[in-house]
Every structure is written in structure tokens, then in C-alpha cells.
Amino acid sequence: MNKIGRFLQSPANWCGVGLSTAALVLSSLGLAQWGATALAVLGYAAGFGVGGLWLGFPKLSGNPWDELEFEDQGDARTSMLNALSAVRQLVDYNPQGRLPASLQTKALDLCKQLATLLDQWERSKGQLSLEESFHARHIALSYLPDALKTYLSIPQQFAMTKVLANGQTAQATFNATLDELSQKVAQLGEDLAAQDAQAFLNHSQFLQEKFKKRLGANPP
């Protein structure tokens, strides 16, 4: 959610809007001596102030990882590159130093690996299956961003020391997740490379057969 959305949906804003609306109703009924505009402004200011003190003022900054929300729509390549760019920026920024150097390097390497896969996919004569295409897109658009976002939401000391239900810390679990995603991306790249290699072999065999027939038809 962006800053404007956080502000509009805050309790303080709703209290301000409510009191401002009430002021306008009173003005329209002739029950207020002040002008409608001035009364509405004062009503909003009073409602916003009271609502903020009682229910909390809007947080405009939020957490930097809250913006990692991407949709699988439009041009897949553009969407994936935009998502990877946002992930890189967040990993480089490393809010509050929550990512140790090893995880930073591994996350950035995965982004580079995905960008390389996109280039290979675009050049390749092969095709990924529907399932593999789904995985390729969602590793960039959701699997990696969501894993990073949920990891960063855990307090650093807890993530480093507390053992979870899987027998590992959150830090170790995130490390394993990055390894699994990297292995999947490598598999997708190998699938495309194998298809391209087979296409190359088929073409080479075609040329060999063609030249053999031509030489056989025209003996020296």
C-alpha cells in the first residue's frame, strides 16, 4: 500500500471525514453560525486530531519491504524485470542490516540468475511447458519477493537464533529457500539449453544426410 493509501485508510482520516461531514450537515440545516467550508475544515482537523490521539496517526513511511507486491499481468518479461529490480534495491539497501552478507550475496545472485534465464528464454528456440513457464514467472513475481518480505518482517535476533517447527532458524530456512529457487532456475535453463542443443543436432544431421545424398547422386 502506498503512502496515500495508508493515509486515506487510517482511522484518524476516517474520524476527520466523519466529523467534517457532521459539520456540513449541521450547516446545511442552518444549525451552525459559521460558513460551511470553515466548519468542515475545523471539523476535519478536530476529528483527525482526536482520532489520531485515540486510534493512532497514519504511518506514512511503512516498512520498505511492504512494497514488494507484483502481479502476473501484461508483458511477462517487463513484469519480471521490474520485480527483480525492486528485490535488488531492497537487498542492497538491507534495512536495519537484517540480511547477513551471505544472504545478500545469495539473493542478488538469484536475481542475476533469473535475469539470465529471461535472456536465454527470449533467445531460445525451445519452449517451456505451461507448468515451467508458471514457475519461471512466479519465482520472480511472488516466490522470491514473498520469501524476502516475510523474512524481513521477523525481528533480526529472533530470525538468527530461534529454532522454528522445521528444526531450523528463520535465517537458515531463508537460505535453504534461496538454494531451492536457484536450483529450479538452473533446471529451467538446462531444459531450454537441452532443447536448443537437440535442435542444433537435428539440423546438423539434416545437413549431413542432405550432403551425403548429393554426393551419392554425383560420384566423382
mmCIF file of C-alpha atoms in Angstrom, residues 22-218:
data_model
loop_
_atom_site.group_PDB
_atom_site.id
_atom_site.type_symbol
_atom_site.label_atom_id
_atom_site.label_comp_id
_atom_site.label_asym_id
_atom_site.label_seq_id
_atom_site.Cartn_x
_atom_site.Cartn_y
_atom_site.Cartn_z
ATOM 1 C CA ALA A 22 -21.383 16.074 10.500
ATOM 2 C CA ALA A 23 -20.367 19.748 10.429
ATOM 3 C CA LEU A 24 -21.611 20.104 6.850
ATOM 4 C CA VAL A 25 -24.949 18.521 7.785
ATOM 5 C CA LEU A 26 -25.381 20.958 10.671
ATOM 6 C CA SER A 27 -24.516 23.847 8.369
ATOM 7 C CA SER A 28 -26.998 22.708 5.726
ATOM 8 C CA LEU A 29 -29.736 22.544 8.370
ATOM 9 C CA GLY A 30 -28.960 26.086 9.482
ATOM 10 C CA LEU A 31 -27.853 24.937 12.918
ATOM 11 C CA ALA A 32 -24.372 26.413 12.677
ATOM 12 C CA GLN A 33 -23.361 30.029 12.609
ATOM 13 C CA TRP A 34 -20.047 29.578 10.743
ATOM 14 C CA GLY A 35 -19.726 29.070 6.997
ATOM 15 C CA ALA A 36 -19.908 25.530 5.659
ATOM 16 C CA THR A 37 -16.303 25.463 4.363
ATOM 17 C CA ALA A 38 -14.742 26.791 7.552
ATOM 18 C CA LEU A 39 -16.859 24.472 9.666
ATOM 19 C CA ALA A 40 -15.919 21.468 7.538
ATOM 20 C CA VAL A 41 -12.205 22.276 7.808
ATOM 21 C CA LEU A 42 -12.400 22.726 11.561
ATOM 22 C CA GLY A 43 -14.455 19.560 11.880
ATOM 23 C CA TYR A 44 -11.918 17.533 9.892
ATOM 24 C CA ALA A 45 -8.992 18.963 11.894
ATOM 25 C CA ALA A 46 -10.694 18.198 15.193
ATOM 26 C CA GLY A 47 -11.727 14.702 14.097
ATOM 27 C CA PHE A 48 -8.279 13.910 12.698
ATOM 28 C CA GLY A 49 -6.575 15.096 15.886
ATOM 29 C CA VAL A 50 -8.879 13.210 18.246
ATOM 30 C CA GLY A 51 -8.858 10.093 16.076
ATOM 31 C CA GLY A 52 -5.078 10.166 15.808
ATOM 32 C CA LEU A 53 -4.603 10.511 19.561
ATOM 33 C CA TRP A 54 -7.152 7.800 20.282
ATOM 34 C CA LEU A 55 -6.586 5.299 17.477
ATOM 35 C CA GLY A 56 -3.202 6.323 16.146
ATOM 36 C CA PHE A 57 -1.999 8.635 13.409
ATOM 37 C CA PRO A 58 -1.301 7.224 9.925
ATOM 38 C CA LYS A 59 2.135 5.747 9.305
ATOM 39 C CA LEU A 60 3.255 7.175 6.006
ATOM 40 C CA SER A 61 6.650 5.541 5.862
ATOM 41 C CA GLY A 62 5.729 1.906 6.461
ATOM 42 C CA ASN A 63 8.293 -0.854 6.011
ATOM 43 C CA PRO A 64 10.359 -0.828 2.806
ATOM 44 C CA TRP A 65 9.527 -4.472 2.134
ATOM 45 C CA ASP A 66 5.767 -3.834 2.195
ATOM 46 C CA GLU A 67 6.014 -2.561 -1.391
ATOM 47 C CA LEU A 68 7.080 -5.975 -2.733
ATOM 48 C CA GLU A 69 3.730 -6.747 -4.366
ATOM 49 C CA PHE A 70 3.686 -7.740 -8.037
ATOM 50 C CA GLU A 71 1.044 -9.115 -10.401
ATOM 51 C CA ASP A 72 1.375 -11.555 -13.281
ATOM 52 C CA GLN A 73 -0.186 -9.390 -15.953
ATOM 53 C CA GLY A 74 0.732 -7.588 -19.160
ATOM 54 C CA ASP A 75 4.164 -8.318 -20.621
ATOM 55 C CA ALA A 76 5.690 -11.114 -18.544
ATOM 56 C CA ARG A 77 9.298 -10.090 -19.235
ATOM 57 C CA THR A 78 8.707 -6.471 -18.192
ATOM 58 C CA SER A 79 6.828 -7.508 -15.051
ATOM 59 C CA MET A 80 9.565 -9.949 -14.051
ATOM 60 C CA LEU A 81 12.375 -7.445 -14.657
ATOM 61 C CA ASN A 82 10.543 -4.793 -12.614
ATOM 62 C CA ALA A 83 10.101 -7.252 -9.752
ATOM 63 C CA LEU A 84 13.758 -8.287 -9.864
ATOM 64 C CA SER A 85 14.839 -4.636 -9.861
ATOM 65 C CA ALA A 86 12.752 -3.952 -6.738
ATOM 66 C CA VAL A 87 14.174 -7.018 -4.987
ATOM 67 C CA ARG A 88 17.743 -5.973 -5.843
ATOM 68 C CA GLN A 89 17.183 -2.471 -4.486
ATOM 69 C CA LEU A 90 15.764 -3.790 -1.226
ATOM 70 C CA VAL A 91 18.557 -6.349 -0.781
ATOM 71 C CA ASP A 92 21.194 -3.689 -1.487
ATOM 72 C CA TYR A 93 19.507 -1.314 0.960
ATOM 73 C CA ASN A 94 19.317 -4.111 3.571
ATOM 74 C CA PRO A 95 17.053 -2.329 6.109
ATOM 75 C CA GLN A 96 18.445 -2.390 9.653
ATOM 76 C CA GLY A 97 21.127 -4.809 8.448
ATOM 77 C CA ARG A 98 18.651 -7.688 8.669
ATOM 78 C CA LEU A 99 20.366 -9.646 5.887
ATOM 79 C CA PRO A 100 23.831 -11.010 6.624
ATOM 80 C CA ALA A 101 26.343 -10.681 3.793
ATOM 81 C CA SER A 102 25.958 -14.329 2.770
ATOM 82 C CA LEU A 103 22.190 -13.982 2.271
ATOM 83 C CA GLN A 104 22.616 -10.660 0.468
ATOM 84 C CA THR A 105 25.025 -12.259 -1.986
ATOM 85 C CA LYS A 106 22.821 -15.296 -2.494
ATOM 86 C CA ALA A 107 19.676 -13.212 -3.108
ATOM 87 C CA LEU A 108 21.488 -10.946 -5.591
ATOM 88 C CA ASP A 109 22.961 -13.972 -7.371
ATOM 89 C CA LEU A 110 19.464 -15.425 -7.722
ATOM 90 C CA CYS A 111 18.227 -12.149 -9.258
ATOM 91 C CA LYS A 112 21.114 -12.262 -11.742
ATOM 92 C CA GLN A 113 20.366 -15.921 -12.487
ATOM 93 C CA LEU A 114 16.710 -15.090 -13.190
ATOM 94 C CA ALA A 115 17.660 -12.176 -15.464
ATOM 95 C CA THR A 116 19.993 -14.512 -17.372
ATOM 96 C CA LEU A 117 17.188 -17.062 -17.694
ATOM 97 C CA LEU A 118 14.919 -14.371 -19.146
ATOM 98 C CA ASP A 119 17.509 -13.529 -21.795
ATOM 99 C CA GLN A 120 18.030 -17.214 -22.581
ATOM 100 C CA TRP A 121 14.269 -17.778 -22.764
ATOM 101 C CA GLU A 122 13.881 -14.920 -25.228
ATOM 102 C CA ARG A 123 16.668 -16.205 -27.499
ATOM 103 C CA SER A 124 15.855 -19.895 -27.209
ATOM 104 C CA LYS A 125 14.221 -21.909 -29.961
ATOM 105 C CA GLY A 126 12.837 -24.202 -27.266
ATOM 106 C CA GLN A 127 9.710 -23.826 -25.201
ATOM 107 C CA LEU A 128 8.990 -24.240 -21.516
ATOM 108 C CA SER A 129 5.903 -26.204 -20.554
ATOM 109 C CA LEU A 130 2.939 -24.357 -19.094
ATOM 110 C CA GLU A 131 3.935 -25.527 -15.621
ATOM 111 C CA GLU A 132 7.566 -24.488 -16.089
ATOM 112 C CA SER A 133 6.510 -21.108 -17.509
ATOM 113 C CA PHE A 134 4.306 -20.603 -14.454
ATOM 114 C CA HIS A 135 7.207 -21.391 -12.121
ATOM 115 C CA ALA A 136 9.615 -19.123 -14.002
ATOM 116 C CA ARG A 137 7.248 -16.153 -13.781
ATOM 117 C CA HIS A 138 6.243 -16.710 -10.184
ATOM 118 C CA ILE A 139 9.776 -17.209 -8.878
ATOM 119 C CA ALA A 140 10.421 -13.599 -9.915
ATOM 120 C CA LEU A 141 6.969 -12.156 -9.184
ATOM 121 C CA SER A 142 5.986 -13.873 -5.945
ATOM 122 C CA TYR A 143 8.130 -16.744 -4.637
ATOM 123 C CA LEU A 144 11.318 -14.696 -4.183
ATOM 124 C CA PRO A 145 9.673 -11.370 -3.186
ATOM 125 C CA ASP A 146 7.308 -13.060 -0.729
ATOM 126 C CA ALA A 147 10.111 -15.084 0.864
ATOM 127 C CA LEU A 148 12.221 -11.932 1.261
ATOM 128 C CA LYS A 149 9.308 -9.885 2.578
ATOM 129 C CA THR A 150 8.217 -12.412 5.187
ATOM 130 C CA TYR A 151 11.807 -12.992 6.313
ATOM 131 C CA LEU A 152 12.466 -9.271 6.771
ATOM 132 C CA SER A 153 9.306 -8.932 8.853
ATOM 133 C CA ILE A 154 10.853 -11.177 11.540
ATOM 134 C CA PRO A 155 12.940 -9.400 14.206
ATOM 135 C CA GLN A 156 16.607 -9.946 13.399
ATOM 136 C CA GLN A 157 17.617 -11.589 16.671
ATOM 137 C CA PHE A 158 14.649 -13.957 16.508
ATOM 138 C CA ALA A 159 15.435 -14.864 12.886
ATOM 139 C CA MET A 160 19.046 -15.656 13.777
ATOM 140 C CA THR A 161 18.549 -17.632 16.978
ATOM 141 C CA LYS A 162 15.071 -19.105 17.416
ATOM 142 C CA VAL A 163 14.515 -22.598 16.040
ATOM 143 C CA LEU A 164 11.246 -22.987 14.135
ATOM 144 C CA ALA A 165 8.987 -26.012 13.769
ATOM 145 C CA ASN A 166 11.135 -27.294 10.871
ATOM 146 C CA GLY A 167 14.158 -27.571 13.176
ATOM 147 C CA GLN A 168 15.936 -24.576 11.608
ATOM 148 C CA THR A 169 16.146 -20.876 12.309
ATOM 149 C CA ALA A 170 14.352 -18.444 10.007
ATOM 150 C CA GLN A 171 17.740 -17.381 8.655
ATOM 151 C CA ALA A 172 18.705 -20.950 7.786
ATOM 152 C CA THR A 173 15.257 -21.564 6.301
ATOM 153 C CA PHE A 174 15.523 -18.498 4.066
ATOM 154 C CA ASN A 175 18.984 -19.632 2.983
ATOM 155 C CA ALA A 176 17.567 -23.041 2.024
ATOM 156 C CA THR A 177 14.676 -21.387 0.177
ATOM 157 C CA LEU A 178 17.102 -19.343 -1.918
ATOM 158 C CA ASP A 179 19.016 -22.539 -2.725
ATOM 159 C CA GLU A 180 15.820 -24.306 -3.817
ATOM 160 C CA LEU A 181 14.770 -21.400 -6.046
ATOM 161 C CA SER A 182 18.240 -21.234 -7.560
ATOM 162 C CA GLN A 183 18.149 -24.961 -8.334
ATOM 163 C CA LYS A 184 14.776 -24.582 -10.032
ATOM 164 C CA VAL A 185 16.010 -21.683 -12.169
ATOM 165 C CA ALA A 186 19.082 -23.735 -13.136
ATOM 166 C CA GLN A 187 16.802 -26.620 -14.127
ATOM 167 C CA LEU A 188 14.704 -24.341 -16.328
ATOM 168 C CA GLY A 189 17.851 -23.031 -18.006
ATOM 169 C CA GLU A 190 19.077 -26.579 -18.616
ATOM 170 C CA ASP A 191 15.731 -27.556 -20.151
ATOM 171 C CA LEU A 192 15.952 -24.698 -22.638
ATOM 172 C CA ALA A 193 19.615 -25.442 -23.371
ATOM 173 C CA ALA A 194 18.837 -29.126 -23.971
ATOM 174 C CA GLN A 195 16.091 -28.218 -26.436
ATOM 175 C CA ASP A 196 18.403 -25.829 -28.272
ATOM 176 C CA ALA A 197 21.156 -28.456 -28.359
ATOM 177 C CA GLN A 198 18.730 -31.035 -29.770
ATOM 178 C CA ALA A 199 17.556 -28.568 -32.413
ATOM 179 C CA PHE A 200 21.195 -27.932 -33.345
ATOM 180 C CA LEU A 201 21.880 -31.680 -33.552
ATOM 181 C CA ASN A 202 18.790 -32.270 -35.703
ATOM 182 C CA HIS A 203 19.860 -29.527 -38.087
ATOM 183 C CA SER A 204 23.419 -30.900 -38.289
ATOM 184 C CA GLN A 205 22.131 -34.415 -39.048
ATOM 185 C CA PHE A 206 19.796 -32.987 -41.680
ATOM 186 C CA LEU A 207 22.724 -31.273 -43.410
ATOM 187 C CA GLN A 208 24.849 -34.411 -43.243
ATOM 188 C CA GLU A 209 22.119 -36.524 -44.813
ATOM 189 C CA LYS A 210 21.482 -33.887 -47.453
ATOM 190 C CA PHE A 211 25.126 -33.687 -48.479
ATOM 191 C CA LYS A 212 25.508 -37.472 -48.416
ATOM 192 C CA LYS A 213 22.615 -37.859 -50.837
ATOM 193 C CA ARG A 214 24.026 -35.144 -53.077
ATOM 194 C CA LEU A 215 27.483 -36.778 -53.113
ATOM 195 C CA GLY A 216 25.906 -40.156 -53.785
ATOM 196 C CA ALA A 217 23.964 -38.768 -56.709
ATOM 197 C CA ASN A 218 27.119 -37.162 -58.192
#
